[in-house]
Amino acid sequence: DGGRTESLDYEVIENFAYREEQANRGRLFVMYQVAVKWFFALLIGIGTGLAAVFINISVENFAGWKFSLTFAIIQKSYLAGFVVYILFNLLLVLSSVYIVTQFAPAAAGSGIPEIKGYLNGVDIHGILFFRTLIGKIFGSIGSVGGGLALGKEGPLVHTGACIASLLGQGGTTKYHLSSRWLQVFRTDRDRRDLVTCGCAAGVAAAFRAPVGGVLFALEEVTSWWRSQLMWRVFFTSAIVAVVVRTAMGWCKSGNCGHFGSGGFIIWDISGGQEDYSFQELLPMAVIGIIGGLLGALFNQLTLYLTSWRRNYLHKKGNRVKIIEACAISILTSTISFGLPLLRTCTPCPEVDPASGIECPRSPGMYGNYVKFYCSKDQEYNDLATIFFNTQDDAIRNLFSAKTLHEFSAQSLLTFLVMFYTLAVVTFGSAVPAGQFVPGIMIGSTYGRLVGMFVVNFYQKLNIEEGTYALLGAASFLGGSMRMTVSLCVIMVEITNNLKLLPLIMLVLLISKAVGDAFNEGLYEEQARLRGIPLLESKPKYEMRKMTAKEACGNRKVIDHTRGGGTLVIGLMLRRHSFSEFVKPVSSRGLSIEDIHLSSDDLEMYIDLAPFLNPSPYVVPEDMSLTKVYNLFRQLGLRHIFVVPHASRIIGLITRKDLLIEE
Amino acid sequence: DGGRTESLDYEVIENFAYREEQANRGRLFVMYQVAVKWFFALLIGIGTGLAAVFINISVENFAGWKFSLTFAIIQKSYLAGFVVYILFNLLLVLSSVYIVTQFAPAAAGSGIPEIKGYLNGVDIHGILFFRTLIGKIFGSIGSVGGGLALGKEGPLVHTGACIASLLGQGGTTKYHLSSRWLQVFRTDRDRRDLVTCGCAAGVAAAFRAPVGGVLFALEEVTSWWRSQLMWRVFFTSAIVAVVVRTAMGWCKSGNCGHFGSGGFIIWDISGGQEDYSFQELLPMAVIGIIGGLLGALFNQLTLYLTSWRRNYLHKKGNRVKIIEACAISILTSTISFGLPLLRTCTPCPEVDPASGIECPRSPGMYGNYVKFYCSKDQEYNDLATIFFNTQDDAIRNLFSAKTLHEFSAQSLLTFLVMFYTLAVVTFGSAVPAGQFVPGIMIGSTYGRLVGMFVVNFYQKLNIEEGTYALLGAASFLGGSMRMTVSLCVIMVEITNNLKLLPLIMLVLLISKAVGDAFNEGLYEEQARLRGIPLLESKPKYEMRKMTAKEACGNRKVIDHTRGGGTLVIGLMLRRHSFSEFVKPVSSRGLSIEDIHLSSDDLEMYIDLAPFLNPSPYVVPEDMSLTKVYNLFRQLGLRHIFVVPHASRIIGLITRKDLLIEE
Ligand SMILES: Nc1ncnc2c1ncn2[C@@H]1O[C@H](COP(=O)(O)OP(=O)(O)OP(=O)(O)O)[C@@H](O)[C@H]1O
Ligand SMILES: Nc1ncnc2c1ncn2[C@@H]1O[C@H](COP(=O)(O)OP(=O)(O)OP(=O)(O)O)[C@@H](O)[C@H]1O
Ligand SMILES: [Mg+2]
Ligand SMILES: [Mg+2]
């Protein structure tokens, strides 16, 4: 059960032990620490980059084998091909759900809400364990390779965060992979920076979008930021880009099987429509509205379904989770294979041989115009082009320029309804799952649909349906995840088209506004459902009228400051420099049960006063809750004490007092 | 004298008046306020965009007239051309320095250090006045059009900030351009957000780089950030992009004279070198080191020169400032006209007519291969190509691909030494001046120089000198301004080449590290010199060992909390809802001298207790200064009280208490 949450404390506890440690540290240690930070940033980049490459190679190869095998078999028998296709998918999904349920329960789902929670100050049990990392990597190979309606982006963010956190605590003690030498980061505060780097690295690796990764970490995930950190995060993202690029260059010569044919830019549309006329703004606004509505609906449906799953289905144990995932896999395979069969083929259009587009495409190649269950030679099946394909290739086909009228409205509508349903149903099953790629799929389908109408309506203009598909993708993600700047930049980086930025923005502004009218963003909704108490950046308006005293109710506080002397030993677990008791993030570490005390020991007293925080942040009782909230949120505190007005004032610190020269 | 600074208070003062105001405000008012915020974001975008277009049109036209006139005259007499050229430049510079010295003294210089200070919590007198805005716009037309070694980017950031601030206070009272209706933003806190938008808009307008603008505001200028603000800032930047793009589309048909020929991307090198081999990394690292050294030297030289100017030269009055600027103008004109004369011309290379490059370029056109003082027809003067040209065109020539061996090493070296000297000398004179474009000029010169050596050395590789010029530009800006992420993104957006991002990063990492070994960034150094007490994001290491009590010294604090009753009336000026006394940012407003009190009035007492801050932030006396600093900096405070340990604890607020439902 991943529901156990614990607050993190990003405050520095300036107890006796901390001060002693500080006093012993020389300038050299500080420099060593800075060097280690940069070294870790490098390692996080390399690790996340390699993990992404590994996942990509595996997924592409599984998918490649699957489709080439199926295509080979269906030349003889469609039924045999269907069975092989279903079994192949089922096997992959089964492996994924087995790994997750048996070995790494925290690896299920996207992981972004949990990481967001971690950076906001809530630790969810198991979320950064070593086994979660392993489960996430292998689980997402199975789930994505198995053709489910989910993506690998969320899991990659989680993977990056796990790598960062494991590095931060110098390895994992449970599997004896730790190094004392690297354990310079003992507090939550230090690890937070590394996890932020890891998130950015994950996005950078998933979309090969370094700037987008930085902005995603900054806008969507983290609650706390400094400009020095930004540079380190950017460095990590760039390392990821270099690693992925180098690996892709190496794969290009055929070292990685089916992987390596595409360029660095995932869905390059830089050759597409560059300019737009004012008449087009109306259909684009319509796309924004559709995106907002469908996105909000997606959030709401997944919320109901996940809450039902949590409260009923998944309570019945792992067996049910496995059966559920397998059922979804069979359903997905059946629909994606069966529906194109029902569709009659379309004759190939005249294609310019110079454009490099073939119709029908040659077997075993990627591209538009798939021939599937067609009687004539010069025909293609437009539904199979998007449905019976990997999601990456389907999106490439939907975004493609110079392929006007490739898809029929009927196919796109069928696909939209089916895939939307599948995405909703798949969300929340016990496999690693990202929502970016399914979101792009859904969005680009209705985007292309709108584009088709626009092409027919404004016949004179130079319009590409692919551009509308891109805008549709942006609108759905905006309507569901409510990301803004980072989403714009990610869309620009994955399509390599800077000139569409204002249009993407327009669409996002609308879809976010429409979505916000109905519910919260996907990650916030999911975090709430999972019991992760996120503190938003803005305090609620009601807080202006509440005071600190009202908020703290009348719970009794044991005031230790005066008594000194003994305390419950449990408090020690939180303290700073008892290195055995350092709170580990990704393994269990020692707990109070591991300590065996004889009856003599129990007679003894320890003075814990030196380990208490002597100077916590305090607020006067009549301060408004808004100000308390700001203090709490901005400084990442775990608790704050409400005190009466000071009896006297010792002094005043102004800006000038803080400008000391070194 | 712009040296008068005043701390801003970004804390909410929850006095009686504030609470009353809050109680009177309904939900509707909050919605109105949000609507006004977005409306202002729109207006800031439009205003800054139009200001940028206006400046661009004026500068390009002045420069265009100047060069076409001079080129026409030198067909007959070089001496006459020289005189006309000098006079034309002198007139423009004179107009600029006259406006600045007589009318808007705060408009001199770049303005970025001052805006940075404002967002950090220090108000510099006059920096956001309406007259400063006017002075900045017209002054920078004169100084940039007059061919000085400075750019219009810094002034545009300042312009954006001024527009934002003026909107924030609902116009300017002095010139009767204010609207009560829009005066919903009365506190420093509200205005800060608008000024942040204005900064981003300025960068977006200057470089036509919306994402770069957002990141610049975030990384370089602002000290405080929230993700909601990010979206508004991005919206503003995108509006700027749309306004500028629309204006340029309108200008393309010839409505704006000499302006409008270039595309939206300022220095498009998307057709240049796309790939790089590992051997090239070494020369690129060398560029980084040169950038760090020259950048740090630039900062140091300008620091000495500015401090000398402030302490001696400019103390002697405006007349000296005017003479100084005129002398610099004459010097610049002489060098840029005279040096190319001394250079012998080079025979034109064979150019592919398909590439669109002409040699020599036809008169009155922009482009490479300028013919200047050449005896033969098929010759060009490489020094004139960069020196006797606007800086924008010179940079375009330096960045240009497919023009290998256009420049000789001797010309580039001459230009580098001369332009570097001019840039240092010009910096700090009493005209609006940005350092971006001069920095790009300097950097691209030595970058191209290194590129030439690389081309000769690795003859087999497909290398473009223009790419090295771009990296050089990035390295110099990194070495001088120490910007990181935003600079990367700006470089990518102004050259439209996403693929060079890792190389730009590499170069920046090195040049920033090298520069940091010598001194602080340009803006920080200048801010310190101008007496702007910036608080960096990271507290000094020494502070860990200091306590709050030590920092506040033993100044006496008048403790009003107990006495109640009367207070100095001066304090009223800071208080919140005495709307007559609202502290204006950009005009003088009412001051204590404007209030005429009769002797009867002076007998009367006012109880100011309701207007005092009843719940300021306090810290216990033994808290380390690091924690105090974090609190002060993160919350943007003006002062903080040091108090003894609380006598008792009333309560404890944890995360759960802050999660109230609406
Ligand atoms: N009455 C109290 N007196 C002293 N310390 C308290 C008291 N109540 C809570 N704390 C401390 O405040 C912190 C957080 O309090 P909270 O009420 O959230 O407890 P929790 O159940 O441990 O929740 P969390 O998982 O958020 O830490 C803990 O460190 C706890 O020790
Ligand atoms: N001894 C004091 N007792 C009460 N308030 C004080 C005292 N000293 C300073 N303050 C208040 O603290 C704030 C900033 O103090 P500072 O010492 O910086 O004064 P300043 O010269 O006004 O500087 P600044 O221009 O930074 O505001 C002011 O609002 C001032 O009224
Ligand atoms: Mg707890
Ligand atoms: Mg003052």
PDB file of C-alpha atoms and ligand atoms in Angstrom, chain A residues 5-7 555-558 571 574 638-639, chain B residues 652 654 656, ligand 1:
ATOM      1  CA  THR A   5       2.807   9.529   3.727  1.00  0.00           C
ATOM      2  CA  GLU A   6       5.173  11.451   5.906  1.00  0.00           C
ATOM      3  CA  SER A   7       6.092  15.117   5.920  1.00  0.00           C
ATOM      4  CA  ARG A 555      -4.234  20.592  20.420  1.00  0.00           C
ATOM      5  CA  LYS A 556      -1.865  20.407  23.340  1.00  0.00           C
ATOM      6  CA  VAL A 557       1.799  20.909  22.585  1.00  0.00           C
ATOM      7  CA  ILE A 558       4.349  19.283  24.837  1.00  0.00           C
ATOM      8  CA  LEU A 571      12.148  11.843  18.064  1.00  0.00           C
ATOM      9  CA  ARG A 574      14.400  12.491  12.840  1.00  0.00           C
ATOM     10  CA  ARG A 638       7.282  20.648   8.539  1.00  0.00           C
ATOM     11  CA  HIS A 639       5.770  22.541  11.396  1.00  0.00           C
TER      12      HIS A 639
ATOM     13  CA  LEU B 652       1.553  24.189  16.336  1.00  0.00           C
ATOM     14  CA  THR B 654       1.417  21.503  10.448  1.00  0.00           C
ATOM     15  CA  LYS B 656      -2.681  19.255   7.693  1.00  0.00           C
TER      16      LYS B 656
HETATM   17  N1  LIG C   1       1.605  18.329  19.954  1.00  0.00           N
HETATM   18  C1  LIG C   1       2.819  18.273  19.447  1.00  0.00           C
HETATM   19  N2  LIG C   1       3.888  18.645  20.179  1.00  0.00           N
HETATM   20  C2  LIG C   1       5.118  18.635  19.643  1.00  0.00           C
HETATM   21  N3  LIG C   1       5.405  18.264  18.351  1.00  0.00           N
HETATM   22  C3  LIG C   1       4.373  17.866  17.551  1.00  0.00           C
HETATM   23  C4  LIG C   1       3.043  17.858  18.043  1.00  0.00           C
HETATM   24  N4  LIG C   1       2.227  17.441  17.040  1.00  0.00           N
HETATM   25  C5  LIG C   1       3.021  17.195  15.979  1.00  0.00           C
HETATM   26  N5  LIG C   1       4.304  17.451  16.269  1.00  0.00           N
HETATM   27  C6  LIG C   1       5.419  17.320  15.343  1.00  0.00           C
HETATM   28  O1  LIG C   1       5.082  18.007  14.143  1.00  0.00           O
HETATM   29  C7  LIG C   1       5.463  17.226  13.018  1.00  0.00           C
HETATM   30  C8  LIG C   1       4.309  16.998  12.036  1.00  0.00           C
HETATM   31  O2  LIG C   1       3.104  16.899  12.690  1.00  0.00           O
HETATM   32  P1  LIG C   1       1.840  16.085  12.131  1.00  0.00           P
HETATM   33  O3  LIG C   1       0.647  16.454  12.946  1.00  0.00           O
HETATM   34  O4  LIG C   1       1.735  16.310  10.681  1.00  0.00           O
HETATM   35  O5  LIG C   1       2.284  14.626  12.506  1.00  0.00           O
HETATM   36  P2  LIG C   1       2.495  13.333  11.582  1.00  0.00           P
HETATM   37  O6  LIG C   1       1.361  12.409  11.786  1.00  0.00           O
HETATM   38  O7  LIG C   1       3.859  12.806  11.869  1.00  0.00           O
HETATM   39  O8  LIG C   1       2.376  13.892  10.108  1.00  0.00           O
HETATM   40  P3  LIG C   1       3.472  13.952   9.006  1.00  0.00           P
HETATM   41  O9  LIG C   1       3.446  12.661   8.369  1.00  0.00           O
HETATM   42  O10 LIG C   1       2.946  15.076   8.173  1.00  0.00           O
HETATM   43  O11 LIG C   1       4.784  14.213   9.650  1.00  0.00           O
HETATM   44  C9  LIG C   1       6.055  15.972  13.570  1.00  0.00           C
HETATM   45  O12 LIG C   1       7.440  16.138  13.543  1.00  0.00           O
HETATM   46  C10 LIG C   1       5.591  15.887  14.983  1.00  0.00           C
HETATM   47  O13 LIG C   1       6.588  15.299  15.815  1.00  0.00           O
END
